[in-house]
mmCIF file of C-alpha atoms in Angstrom:
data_model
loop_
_atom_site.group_PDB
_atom_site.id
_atom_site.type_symbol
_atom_site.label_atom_id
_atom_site.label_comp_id
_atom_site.label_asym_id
_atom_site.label_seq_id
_atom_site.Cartn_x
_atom_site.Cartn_y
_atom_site.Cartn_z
ATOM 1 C CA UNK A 1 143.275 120.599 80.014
ATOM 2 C CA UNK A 2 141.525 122.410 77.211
ATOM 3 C CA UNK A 3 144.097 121.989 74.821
ATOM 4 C CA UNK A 4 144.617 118.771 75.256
ATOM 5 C CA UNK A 5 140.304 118.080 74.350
ATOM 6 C CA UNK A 6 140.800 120.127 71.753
ATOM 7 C CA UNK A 7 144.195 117.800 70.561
ATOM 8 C CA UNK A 8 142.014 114.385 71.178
ATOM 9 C CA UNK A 9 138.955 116.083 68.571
ATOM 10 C CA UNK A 10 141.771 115.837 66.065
ATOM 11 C CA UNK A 11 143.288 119.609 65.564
ATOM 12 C CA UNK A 12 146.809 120.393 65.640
ATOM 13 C CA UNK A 13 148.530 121.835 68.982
ATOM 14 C CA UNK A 14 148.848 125.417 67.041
ATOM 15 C CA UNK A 15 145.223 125.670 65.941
ATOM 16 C CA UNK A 16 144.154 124.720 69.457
ATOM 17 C CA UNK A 17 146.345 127.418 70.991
ATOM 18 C CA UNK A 18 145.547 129.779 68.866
ATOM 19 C CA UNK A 19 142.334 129.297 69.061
ATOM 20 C CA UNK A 20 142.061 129.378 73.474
ATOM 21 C CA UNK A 21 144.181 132.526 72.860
ATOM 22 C CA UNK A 22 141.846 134.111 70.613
ATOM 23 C CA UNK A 23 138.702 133.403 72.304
ATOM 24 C CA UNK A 24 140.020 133.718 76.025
ATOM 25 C CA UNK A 25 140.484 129.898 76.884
ATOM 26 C CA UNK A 26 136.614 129.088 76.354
ATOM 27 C CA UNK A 27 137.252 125.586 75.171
ATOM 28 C CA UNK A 28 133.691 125.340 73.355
ATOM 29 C CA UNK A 29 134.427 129.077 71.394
ATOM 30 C CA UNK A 30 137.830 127.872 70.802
ATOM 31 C CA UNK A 31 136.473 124.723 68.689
ATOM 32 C CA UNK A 32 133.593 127.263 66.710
ATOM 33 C CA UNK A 33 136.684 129.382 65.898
ATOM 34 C CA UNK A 34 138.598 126.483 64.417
ATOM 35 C CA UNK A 35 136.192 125.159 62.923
ATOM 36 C CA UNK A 36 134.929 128.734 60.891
ATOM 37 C CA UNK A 37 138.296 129.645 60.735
ATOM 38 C CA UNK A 38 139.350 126.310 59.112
ATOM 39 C CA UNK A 39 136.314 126.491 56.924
ATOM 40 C CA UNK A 40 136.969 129.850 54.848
ATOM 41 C CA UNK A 41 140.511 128.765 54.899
ATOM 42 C CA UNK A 42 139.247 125.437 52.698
ATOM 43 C CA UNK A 43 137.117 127.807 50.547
ATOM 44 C CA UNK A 44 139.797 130.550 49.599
ATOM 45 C CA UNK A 45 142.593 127.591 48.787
ATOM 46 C CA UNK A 46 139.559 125.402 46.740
ATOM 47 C CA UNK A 47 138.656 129.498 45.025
ATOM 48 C CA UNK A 48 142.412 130.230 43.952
ATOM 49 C CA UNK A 49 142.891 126.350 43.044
ATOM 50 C CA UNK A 50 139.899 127.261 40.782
ATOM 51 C CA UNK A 51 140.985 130.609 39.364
ATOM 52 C CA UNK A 52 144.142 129.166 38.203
ATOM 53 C CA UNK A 53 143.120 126.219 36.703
ATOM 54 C CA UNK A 54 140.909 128.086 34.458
ATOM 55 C CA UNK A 55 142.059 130.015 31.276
ATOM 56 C CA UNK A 56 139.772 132.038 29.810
ATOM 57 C CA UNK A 57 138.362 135.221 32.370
ATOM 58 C CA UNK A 58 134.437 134.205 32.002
ATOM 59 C CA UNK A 59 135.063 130.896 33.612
ATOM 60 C CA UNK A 60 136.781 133.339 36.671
ATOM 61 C CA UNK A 61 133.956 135.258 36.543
ATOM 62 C CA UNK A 62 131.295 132.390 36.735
ATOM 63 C CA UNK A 63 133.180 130.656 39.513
ATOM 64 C CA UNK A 64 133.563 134.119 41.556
ATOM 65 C CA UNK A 65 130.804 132.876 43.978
ATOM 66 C CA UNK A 66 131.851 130.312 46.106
ATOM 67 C CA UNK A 67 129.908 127.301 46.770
ATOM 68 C CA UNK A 68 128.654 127.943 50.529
ATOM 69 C CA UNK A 69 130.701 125.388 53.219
ATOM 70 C CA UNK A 70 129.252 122.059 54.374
ATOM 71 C CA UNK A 71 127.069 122.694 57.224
ATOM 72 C CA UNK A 72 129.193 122.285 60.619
ATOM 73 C CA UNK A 73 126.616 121.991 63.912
ATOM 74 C CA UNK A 74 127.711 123.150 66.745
ATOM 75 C CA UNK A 75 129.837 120.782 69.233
ATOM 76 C CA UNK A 76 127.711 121.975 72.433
ATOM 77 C CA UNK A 77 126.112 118.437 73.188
ATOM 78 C CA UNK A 78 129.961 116.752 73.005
ATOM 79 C CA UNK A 79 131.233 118.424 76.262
ATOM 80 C CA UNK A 80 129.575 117.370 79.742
ATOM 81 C CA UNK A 81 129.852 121.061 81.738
ATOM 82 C CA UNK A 82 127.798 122.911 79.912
ATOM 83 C CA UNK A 83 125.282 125.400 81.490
ATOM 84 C CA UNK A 84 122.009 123.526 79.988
ATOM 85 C CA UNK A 85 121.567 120.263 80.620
ATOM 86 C CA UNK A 86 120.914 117.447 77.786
ATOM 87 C CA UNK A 87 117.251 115.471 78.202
ATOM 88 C CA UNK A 88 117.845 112.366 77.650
ATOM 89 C CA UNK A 89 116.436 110.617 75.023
ATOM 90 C CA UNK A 90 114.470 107.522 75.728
ATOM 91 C CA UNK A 91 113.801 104.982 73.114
ATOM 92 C CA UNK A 92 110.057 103.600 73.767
ATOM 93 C CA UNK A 93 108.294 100.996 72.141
ATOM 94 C CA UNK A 94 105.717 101.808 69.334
ATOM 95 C CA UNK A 95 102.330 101.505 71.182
ATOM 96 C CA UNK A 96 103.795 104.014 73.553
ATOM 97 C CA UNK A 97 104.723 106.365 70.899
ATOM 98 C CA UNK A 98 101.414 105.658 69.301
ATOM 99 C CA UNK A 99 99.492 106.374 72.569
ATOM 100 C CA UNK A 100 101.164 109.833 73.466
ATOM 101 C CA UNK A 101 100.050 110.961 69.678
ATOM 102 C CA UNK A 102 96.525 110.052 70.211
ATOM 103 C CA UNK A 103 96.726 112.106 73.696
ATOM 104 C CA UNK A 104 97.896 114.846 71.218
ATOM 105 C CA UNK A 105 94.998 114.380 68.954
ATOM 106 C CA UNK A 106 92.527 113.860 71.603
ATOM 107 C CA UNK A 107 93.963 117.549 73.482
ATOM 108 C CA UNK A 108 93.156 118.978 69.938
ATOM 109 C CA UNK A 109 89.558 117.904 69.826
ATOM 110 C CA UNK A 110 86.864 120.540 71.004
ATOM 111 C CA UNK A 111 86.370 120.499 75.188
ATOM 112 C CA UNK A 112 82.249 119.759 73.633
ATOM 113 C CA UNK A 113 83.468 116.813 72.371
ATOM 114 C CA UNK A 114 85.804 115.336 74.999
ATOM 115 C CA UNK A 115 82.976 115.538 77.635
ATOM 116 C CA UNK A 116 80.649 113.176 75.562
ATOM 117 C CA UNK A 117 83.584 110.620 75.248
ATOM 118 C CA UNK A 118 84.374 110.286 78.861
ATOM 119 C CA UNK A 119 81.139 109.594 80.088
ATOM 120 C CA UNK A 120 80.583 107.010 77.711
ATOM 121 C CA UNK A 121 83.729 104.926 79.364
ATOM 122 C CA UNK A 122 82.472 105.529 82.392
ATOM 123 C CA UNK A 123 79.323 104.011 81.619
ATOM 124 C CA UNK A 124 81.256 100.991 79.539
ATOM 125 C CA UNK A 125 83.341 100.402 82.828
ATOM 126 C CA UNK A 126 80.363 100.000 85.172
ATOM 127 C CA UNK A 127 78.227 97.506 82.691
ATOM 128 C CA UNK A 128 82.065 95.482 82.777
ATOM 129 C CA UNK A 129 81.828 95.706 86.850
ATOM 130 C CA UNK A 130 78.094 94.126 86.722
ATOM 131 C CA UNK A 131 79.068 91.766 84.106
ATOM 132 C CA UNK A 132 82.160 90.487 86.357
ATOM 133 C CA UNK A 133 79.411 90.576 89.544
ATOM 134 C CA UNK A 134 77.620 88.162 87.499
ATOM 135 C CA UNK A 135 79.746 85.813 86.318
ATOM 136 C CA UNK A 136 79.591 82.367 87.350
ATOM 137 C CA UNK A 137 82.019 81.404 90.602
ATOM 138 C CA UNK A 138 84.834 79.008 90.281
ATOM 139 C CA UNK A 139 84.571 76.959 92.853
ATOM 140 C CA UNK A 140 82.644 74.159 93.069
ATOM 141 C CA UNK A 141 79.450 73.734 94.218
ATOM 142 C CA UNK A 142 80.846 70.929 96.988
ATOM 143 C CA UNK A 143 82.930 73.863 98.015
ATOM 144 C CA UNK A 144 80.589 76.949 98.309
ATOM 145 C CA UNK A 145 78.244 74.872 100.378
ATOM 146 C CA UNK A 146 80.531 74.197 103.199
ATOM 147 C CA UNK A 147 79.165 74.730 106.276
ATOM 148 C CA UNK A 148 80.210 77.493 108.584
ATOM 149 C CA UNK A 149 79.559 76.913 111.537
ATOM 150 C CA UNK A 150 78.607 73.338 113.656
ATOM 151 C CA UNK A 151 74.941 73.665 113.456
ATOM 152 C CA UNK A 152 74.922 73.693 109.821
ATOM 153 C CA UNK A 153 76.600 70.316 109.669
ATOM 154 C CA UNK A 154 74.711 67.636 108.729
ATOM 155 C CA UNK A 155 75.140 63.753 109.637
ATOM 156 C CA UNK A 156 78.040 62.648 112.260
ATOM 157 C CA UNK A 157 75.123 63.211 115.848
ATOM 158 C CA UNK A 158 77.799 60.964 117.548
ATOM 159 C CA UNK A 159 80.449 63.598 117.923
ATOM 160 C CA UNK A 160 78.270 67.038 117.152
ATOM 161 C CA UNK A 161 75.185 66.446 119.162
ATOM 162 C CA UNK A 162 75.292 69.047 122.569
ATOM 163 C CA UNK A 163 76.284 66.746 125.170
ATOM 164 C CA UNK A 164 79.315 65.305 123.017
ATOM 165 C CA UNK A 165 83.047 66.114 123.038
ATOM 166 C CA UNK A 166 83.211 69.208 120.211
ATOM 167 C CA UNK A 167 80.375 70.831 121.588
ATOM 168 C CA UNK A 168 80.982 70.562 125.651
ATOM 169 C CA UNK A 169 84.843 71.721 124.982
ATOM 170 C CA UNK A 170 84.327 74.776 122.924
ATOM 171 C CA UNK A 171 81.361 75.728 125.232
ATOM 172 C CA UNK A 172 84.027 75.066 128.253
ATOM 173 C CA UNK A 173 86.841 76.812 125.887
ATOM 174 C CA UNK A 174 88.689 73.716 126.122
ATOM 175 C CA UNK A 175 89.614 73.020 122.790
ATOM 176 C CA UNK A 176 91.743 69.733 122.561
ATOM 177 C CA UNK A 177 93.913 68.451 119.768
ATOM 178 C CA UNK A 178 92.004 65.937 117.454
ATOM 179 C CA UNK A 179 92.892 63.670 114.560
ATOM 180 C CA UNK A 180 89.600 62.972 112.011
ATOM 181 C CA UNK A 181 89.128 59.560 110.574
ATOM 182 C CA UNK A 182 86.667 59.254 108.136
ATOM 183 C CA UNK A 183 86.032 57.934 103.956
ATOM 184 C CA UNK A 184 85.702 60.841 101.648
ATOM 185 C CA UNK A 185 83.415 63.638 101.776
ATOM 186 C CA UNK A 186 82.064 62.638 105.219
ATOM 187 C CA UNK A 187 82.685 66.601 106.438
ATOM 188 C CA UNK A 188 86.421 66.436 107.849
ATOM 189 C CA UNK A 189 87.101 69.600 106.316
ATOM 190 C CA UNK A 190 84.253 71.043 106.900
ATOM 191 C CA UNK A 191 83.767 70.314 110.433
ATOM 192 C CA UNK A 192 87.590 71.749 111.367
ATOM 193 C CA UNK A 193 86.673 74.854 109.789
ATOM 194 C CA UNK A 194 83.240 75.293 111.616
ATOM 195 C CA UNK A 195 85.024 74.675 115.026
ATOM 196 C CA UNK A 196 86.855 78.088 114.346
ATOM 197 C CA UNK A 197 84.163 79.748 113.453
ATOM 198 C CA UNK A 198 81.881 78.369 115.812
ATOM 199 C CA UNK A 199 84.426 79.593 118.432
ATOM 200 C CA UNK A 200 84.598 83.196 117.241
ATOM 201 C CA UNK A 201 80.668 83.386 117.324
ATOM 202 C CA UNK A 202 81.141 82.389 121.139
ATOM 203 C CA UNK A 203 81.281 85.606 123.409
ATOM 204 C CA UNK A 204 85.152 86.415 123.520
ATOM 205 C CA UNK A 205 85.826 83.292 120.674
ATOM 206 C CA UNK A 206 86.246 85.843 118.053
ATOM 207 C CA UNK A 207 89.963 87.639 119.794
ATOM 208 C CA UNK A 208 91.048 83.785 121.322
ATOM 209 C CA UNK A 209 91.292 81.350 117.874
ATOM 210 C CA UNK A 210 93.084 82.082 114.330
ATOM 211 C CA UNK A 211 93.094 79.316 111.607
ATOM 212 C CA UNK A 212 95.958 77.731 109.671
ATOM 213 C CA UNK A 213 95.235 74.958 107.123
ATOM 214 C CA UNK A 214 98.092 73.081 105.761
ATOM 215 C CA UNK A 215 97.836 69.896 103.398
ATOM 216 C CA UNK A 216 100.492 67.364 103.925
ATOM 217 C CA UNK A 217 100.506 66.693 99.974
ATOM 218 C CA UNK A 218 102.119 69.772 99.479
ATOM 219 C CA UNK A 219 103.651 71.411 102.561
ATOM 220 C CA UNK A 220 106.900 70.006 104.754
ATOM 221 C CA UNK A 221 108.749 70.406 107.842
ATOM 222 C CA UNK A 222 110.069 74.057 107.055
ATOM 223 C CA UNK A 223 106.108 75.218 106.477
ATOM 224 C CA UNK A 224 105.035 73.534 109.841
ATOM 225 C CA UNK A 225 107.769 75.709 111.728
ATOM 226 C CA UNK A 226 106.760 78.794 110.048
ATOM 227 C CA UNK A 227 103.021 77.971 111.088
ATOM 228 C CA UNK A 228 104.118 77.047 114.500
ATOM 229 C CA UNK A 229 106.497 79.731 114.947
ATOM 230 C CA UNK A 230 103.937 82.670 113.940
ATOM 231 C CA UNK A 231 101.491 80.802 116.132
ATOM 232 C CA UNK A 232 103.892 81.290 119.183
ATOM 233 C CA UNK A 233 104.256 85.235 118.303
ATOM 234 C CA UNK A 234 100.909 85.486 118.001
ATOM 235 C CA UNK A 235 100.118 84.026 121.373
ATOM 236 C CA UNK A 236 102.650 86.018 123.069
ATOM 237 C CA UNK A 237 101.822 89.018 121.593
ATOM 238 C CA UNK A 238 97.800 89.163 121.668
ATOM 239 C CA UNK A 239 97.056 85.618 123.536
ATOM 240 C CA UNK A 240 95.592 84.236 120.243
ATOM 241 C CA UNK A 241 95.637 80.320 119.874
ATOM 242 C CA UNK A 242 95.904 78.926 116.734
ATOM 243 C CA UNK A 243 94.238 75.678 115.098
ATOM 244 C CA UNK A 244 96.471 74.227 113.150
ATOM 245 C CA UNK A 245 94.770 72.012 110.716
ATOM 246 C CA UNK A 246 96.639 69.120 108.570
ATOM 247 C CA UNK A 247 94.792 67.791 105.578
ATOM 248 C CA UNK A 248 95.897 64.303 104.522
ATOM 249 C CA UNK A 249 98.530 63.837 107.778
ATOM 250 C CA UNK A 250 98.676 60.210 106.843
ATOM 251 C CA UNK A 251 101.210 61.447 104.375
ATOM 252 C CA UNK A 252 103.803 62.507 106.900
ATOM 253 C CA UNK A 253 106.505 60.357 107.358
ATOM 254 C CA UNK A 254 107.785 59.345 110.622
ATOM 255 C CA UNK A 255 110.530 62.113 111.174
ATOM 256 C CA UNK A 256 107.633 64.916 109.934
ATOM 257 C CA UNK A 257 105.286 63.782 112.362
ATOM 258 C CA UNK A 258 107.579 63.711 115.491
ATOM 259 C CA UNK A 259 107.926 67.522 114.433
ATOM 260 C CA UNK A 260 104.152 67.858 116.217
ATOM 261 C CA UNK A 261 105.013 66.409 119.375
ATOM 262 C CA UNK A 262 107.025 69.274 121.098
ATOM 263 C CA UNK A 263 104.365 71.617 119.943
ATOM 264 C CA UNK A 264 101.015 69.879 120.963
ATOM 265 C CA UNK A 265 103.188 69.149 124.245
ATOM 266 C CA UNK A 266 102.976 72.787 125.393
ATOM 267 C CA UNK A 267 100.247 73.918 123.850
ATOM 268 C CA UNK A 268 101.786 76.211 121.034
ATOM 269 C CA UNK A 269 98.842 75.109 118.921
ATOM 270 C CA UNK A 270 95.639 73.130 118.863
ATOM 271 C CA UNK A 271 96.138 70.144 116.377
ATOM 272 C CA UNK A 272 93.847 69.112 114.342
ATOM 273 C CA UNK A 273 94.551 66.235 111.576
ATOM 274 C CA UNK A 274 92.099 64.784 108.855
ATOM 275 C CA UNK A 275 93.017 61.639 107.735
ATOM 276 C CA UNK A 276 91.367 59.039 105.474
ATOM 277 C CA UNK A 277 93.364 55.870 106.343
ATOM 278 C CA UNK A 278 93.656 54.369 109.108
ATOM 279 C CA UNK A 279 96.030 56.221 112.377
ATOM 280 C CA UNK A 280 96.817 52.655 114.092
ATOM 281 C CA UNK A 281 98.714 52.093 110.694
ATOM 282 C CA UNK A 282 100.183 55.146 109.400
ATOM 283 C CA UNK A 283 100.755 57.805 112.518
ATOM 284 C CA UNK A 284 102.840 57.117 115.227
ATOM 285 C CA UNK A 285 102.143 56.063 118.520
ATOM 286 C CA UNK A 286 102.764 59.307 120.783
ATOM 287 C CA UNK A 287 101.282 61.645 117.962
ATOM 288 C CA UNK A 288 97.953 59.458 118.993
ATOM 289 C CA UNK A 289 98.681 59.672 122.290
ATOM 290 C CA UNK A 290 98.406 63.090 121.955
ATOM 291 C CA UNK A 291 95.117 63.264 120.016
ATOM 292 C CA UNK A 292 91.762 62.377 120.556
ATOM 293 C CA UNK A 293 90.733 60.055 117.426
ATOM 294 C CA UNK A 294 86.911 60.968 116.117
ATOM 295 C CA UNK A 295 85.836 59.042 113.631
ATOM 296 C CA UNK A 296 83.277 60.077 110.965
ATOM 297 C CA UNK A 297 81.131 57.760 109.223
ATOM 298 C CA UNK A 298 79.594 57.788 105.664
ATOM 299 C CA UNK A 299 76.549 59.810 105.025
ATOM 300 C CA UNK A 300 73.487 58.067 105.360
ATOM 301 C CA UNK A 301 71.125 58.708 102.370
ATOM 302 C CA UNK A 302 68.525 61.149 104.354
ATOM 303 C CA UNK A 303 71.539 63.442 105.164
ATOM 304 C CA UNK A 304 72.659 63.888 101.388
ATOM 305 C CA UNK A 305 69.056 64.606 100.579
ATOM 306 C CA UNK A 306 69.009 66.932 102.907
ATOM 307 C CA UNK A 307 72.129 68.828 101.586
ATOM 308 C CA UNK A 308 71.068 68.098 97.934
ATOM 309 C CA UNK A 309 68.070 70.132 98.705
ATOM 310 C CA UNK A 310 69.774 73.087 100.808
ATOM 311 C CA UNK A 311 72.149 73.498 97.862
ATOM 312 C CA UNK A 312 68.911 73.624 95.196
ATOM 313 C CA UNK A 313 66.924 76.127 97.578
ATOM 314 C CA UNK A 314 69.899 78.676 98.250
ATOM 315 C CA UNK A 315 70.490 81.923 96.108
ATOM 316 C CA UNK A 316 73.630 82.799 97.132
ATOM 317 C CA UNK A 317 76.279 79.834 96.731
ATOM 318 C CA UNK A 318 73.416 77.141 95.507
ATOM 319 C CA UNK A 319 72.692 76.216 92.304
ATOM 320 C CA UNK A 320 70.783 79.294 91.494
ATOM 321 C CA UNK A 321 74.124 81.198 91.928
ATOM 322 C CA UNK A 322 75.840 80.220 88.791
ATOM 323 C CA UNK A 323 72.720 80.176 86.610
ATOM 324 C CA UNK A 324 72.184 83.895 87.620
ATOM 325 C CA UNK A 325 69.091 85.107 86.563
ATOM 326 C CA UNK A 326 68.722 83.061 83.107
ATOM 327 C CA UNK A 327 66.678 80.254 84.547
ATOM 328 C CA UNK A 328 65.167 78.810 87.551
ATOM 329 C CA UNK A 329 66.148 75.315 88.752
ATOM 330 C CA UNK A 330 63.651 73.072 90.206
ATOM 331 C CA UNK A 331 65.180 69.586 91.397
ATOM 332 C CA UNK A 332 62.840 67.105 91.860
ATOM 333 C CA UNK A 333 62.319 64.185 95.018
ATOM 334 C CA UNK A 334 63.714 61.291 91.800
ATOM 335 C CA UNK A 335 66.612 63.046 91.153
ATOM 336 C CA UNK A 336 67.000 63.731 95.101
ATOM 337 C CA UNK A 337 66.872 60.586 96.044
ATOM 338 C CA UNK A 338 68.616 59.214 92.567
ATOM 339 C CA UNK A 339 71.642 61.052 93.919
ATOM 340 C CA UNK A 340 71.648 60.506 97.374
ATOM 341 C CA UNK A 341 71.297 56.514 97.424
ATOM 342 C CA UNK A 342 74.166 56.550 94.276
ATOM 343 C CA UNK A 343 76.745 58.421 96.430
ATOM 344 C CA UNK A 344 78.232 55.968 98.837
ATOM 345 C CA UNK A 345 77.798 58.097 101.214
ATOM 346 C CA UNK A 346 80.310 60.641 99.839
ATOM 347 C CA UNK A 347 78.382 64.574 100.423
ATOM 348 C CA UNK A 348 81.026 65.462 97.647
ATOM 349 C CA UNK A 349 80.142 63.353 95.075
ATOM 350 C CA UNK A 350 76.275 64.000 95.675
ATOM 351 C CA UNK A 351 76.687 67.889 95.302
ATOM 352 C CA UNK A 352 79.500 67.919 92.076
ATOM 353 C CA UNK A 353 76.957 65.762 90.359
ATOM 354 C CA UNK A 354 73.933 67.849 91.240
ATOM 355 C CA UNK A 355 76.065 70.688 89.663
ATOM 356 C CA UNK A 356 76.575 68.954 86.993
ATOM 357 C CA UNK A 357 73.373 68.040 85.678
ATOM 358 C CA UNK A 358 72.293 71.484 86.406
ATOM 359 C CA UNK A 359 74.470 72.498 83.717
ATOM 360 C CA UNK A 360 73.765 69.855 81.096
ATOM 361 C CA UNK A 361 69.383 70.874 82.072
ATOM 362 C CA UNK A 362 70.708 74.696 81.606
ATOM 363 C CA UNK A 363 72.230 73.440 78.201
ATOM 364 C CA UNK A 364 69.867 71.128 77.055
ATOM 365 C CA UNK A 365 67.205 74.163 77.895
ATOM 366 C CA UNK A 366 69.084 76.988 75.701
ATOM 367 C CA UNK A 367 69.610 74.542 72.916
ATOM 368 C CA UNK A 368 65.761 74.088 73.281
ATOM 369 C CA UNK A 369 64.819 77.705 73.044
ATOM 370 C CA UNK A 370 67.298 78.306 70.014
ATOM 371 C CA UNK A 371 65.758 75.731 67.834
ATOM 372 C CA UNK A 372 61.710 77.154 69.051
ATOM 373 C CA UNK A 373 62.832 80.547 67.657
ATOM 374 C CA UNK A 374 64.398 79.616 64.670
ATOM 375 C CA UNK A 375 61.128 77.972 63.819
ATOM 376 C CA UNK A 376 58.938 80.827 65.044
ATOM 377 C CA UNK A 377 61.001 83.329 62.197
ATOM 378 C CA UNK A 378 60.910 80.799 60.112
ATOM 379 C CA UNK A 379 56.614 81.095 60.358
ATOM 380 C CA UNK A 380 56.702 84.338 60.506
ATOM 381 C CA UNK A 381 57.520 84.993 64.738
ATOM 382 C CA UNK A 382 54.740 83.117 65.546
#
C-alpha cells in the first residue's frame, strides 16, 4: 500500500523500496528520504559535471561550493492519516476579512479607550429606538380609527341599538351567521371586527370566539379549508368558535360558495360575509338561506362629523399621531362640515381626506416657518 503511494507521486519502485526499508515502512519518512537523498544525488552529478567541464584549477576552486538545493517543503499536508489535523481554509468575502482586522485593531487599543467607545453606541442605539417610536405609522388614518368594540360605532341604530339583533345575540351568546350589505365605508369591516371583540369583553367571551378574516379577492377554496379545518381543531380541542369573516364574498363563484354550506350547517364556524353588491344577484340561494342579511346604509352627515372630530381630538391613532410633537392640529366646524356633506356618505373617504389636508397644513406650515427665518438672519435674527 505504501509503495504503491509512493509509485503514484512519481518515484521509481527501487527508490520507494529502498526508501520504506530504510526508514522502517513510514510512508511520509520514506518520501523525506527520497526526496534528500535524490537531492544531494542532483548536486554531486551537477558538481563533477562542473569540475570536468572546467580546465584551468581556479575555476575548480571557485565552483567548490555548491549552490544550496531548491527548497523542497515537506509532503505532510498530501497524506490524509496524519496525527494533526489540517484547518480548513475558508475563503471569505472582503468586508469579512476587513471586519476581523478592525476587531484586531480595536483588541490593541487601551481598555481606557474601549470603554468610552461602547457607551457612545449604546447611547446612538437608544436615540435610533426613540426615533423609530416616533416615526409616523403606515396605515391610514381610515384604518387606525376603526372602532373596537360596538359602542364605538357610529351610524347604522337599526341593527346596533340594544334591543336589535347584534346586540340581544351576543348578550344571549347566540352568535348567528350574517352576510353585510352595504356601499363603501359604511363600517362592514369594522362592525365584524367589533363583534369579536365585543364578545371577548363579555364575561367568559374572551376563551369562546377567535377571528379569521379572509378576502375573497385574494384567497380560494384551499384557504377556506385550512380556516375551517383549524377552526374544527380548535373547537375540539379548547371549545373555541371561530368567526370566519369574508371580505368581498360577492366574488365567489358558485362552486366556492357551496364550499360554506356544509360548514355553517353544523356549526364549524360563525359566517360572516361583507358584501357591496347586491346577495339576491350574486350569492346563491341556500348560502342566504343560511344567513341573516343586515344591511348598512350610508353615513348620514352628523355621523361623519362626529368621526371627523374623534379622529382630530385623539393622541394616539388621530391626527396628532403622525404629526408627533411638531405641531398641533386644530380642525375647524367649515372644514368639518366641508368634509362630511362632500363624502357621500363614505366614513372612508371623510377620514383619508382629513389626513390629507393635515399633511398639506403641516407642509404649507414648515414651508412658512423656513421662509420667516431666512428673513429674520437675513435682518439680523430679528
Amino acid at each position: 500500500m505504501a509503495e504503491q503511494q509512493l509509485v503514484s507521486m512519481g518515484f521509481s519502485d527501487d527508490i520507494a523500496a529502498e526508501a520504506l526499508t530504510a526508514t522502517g515502512g513510514d510512508i511520509i519518512k520514506a518520501t523525506e528520504w527520497i526526496l534528500s537523498h535524490k537531492g544531494s544525488q542532483e548536486n554531486s552529478s551537477n558538481f563533477n559535471r562542473i569540475s570536468s567541464s572546467s580546465g584551468s584549477p581556479t575555476a575548480a576552486t571557485h565552483d567548490h561550493h555548491p549552490s544550496p538545493p531548491p527548497f523542497q517543503p515537506k509532503i505532510d499536508r498530501f497524506f490524509q492519516f496524519q496525527s494533526k489535523p489540517l484547518t480548513p481554509t475558508l475563503v471569505k468575502p472582503m468586508g469579512v476579512a476587513i471586519h476581523e482586522e478592525e476587531e484586531d485593531k480595536e483588541d490593541e487599543v487601551p481598555p481606557l479607550l474601549r470603554l468610552t467607545k461602547r457607551p457612545k453606541v449604546l447611547f446612538e442605539s437608544e436615540q435610533v429606538k426613540k426615533l423609530q417610536k416616533k416615526r409616523p405609522p403606515h396605515e391610514p388614518l381610515s384604518e387606525r380609527m376603526r372602532p373596537r368594540t360596538l359602542d364605538d360605532v357610529v351610524g347604522q341604530d337599526h341593527i346596533l341599538a340594544p334591543k336589535s339583533l347584534l346586540p340581544s345575540a351576543i348578550d344571549c351568546g347566540r352568535l348567528p351567521s350574517i352576510l353585510l350589505w352595504g356601499p363603501p365605508g359604511t363600517g362592514k369591516t369594522s362592525i365584524a371586527r367589533a363583534i369579536v371583540n365585543t364578545c371577548s369583553g363579555t364575561e367568559g367571551g374572551g376563551s369562546t370566539y377567535r377571528f379569521v378574516s379572509l378576502s375573497a379577492v385574494t384567497s380560494g377554496v384551499k384557504d377556506v379549508r385550512d380556516a375551517v379545518d383549524e377552526a374544527r381543531r380548535m373547537k375540539k380541542k379548547g371549545n373555541k368558535r371561530t368567526i370566519l369573516f369574508i371580505d368581498e364574498v360577492h366574488r365567489f363563484n358558485k362552486a366556492q360558495q357551496d364550499s360554506f354550506l356544509p360548514v355553517i350547517e353544523d356549526g364549524s364556524v360563525i359566517f360572516i360575509g361583507a358584501t357591496t353588491e347586491n346577495p339576491s344577484f350574486h350569492l346563491i340561494t341556500p348560502l342566504l338561506s343560511r344567513c341573516r342579511v343586515l344591511t348598512l346604509n350610508p353615513l348620514k352627515p352628523h355621523h361623519i362629523a362626529t368621526l371627523l372630530r374623534r379622529a382630530a381630538a385623539d393622541s394616539d391613532k388621530g391626527l396628532s399621531c403622525f404629526m408627533g410633537e411638531m405641531m398641533k392640529i386644530e380642525v375647524n366646524d367649515e372644514c368639518v362640515e366641508f368634509l362630511s356633506t362632500n363624502c357621500d356618505g363614505d366614513a372612508r373617504v371623510a377620514l383619508n381626506a382629513l389626513e390629507i389636508s393635515a399633511t398639506t397644513a403641516a407642509a404649507r406650515m414648515g414651508m412658512a416657518r423656513g421662509s420667516k427665518g431666512e428673513l429674520g438672519d437675513d435682518k439680523g435674527n430679528c
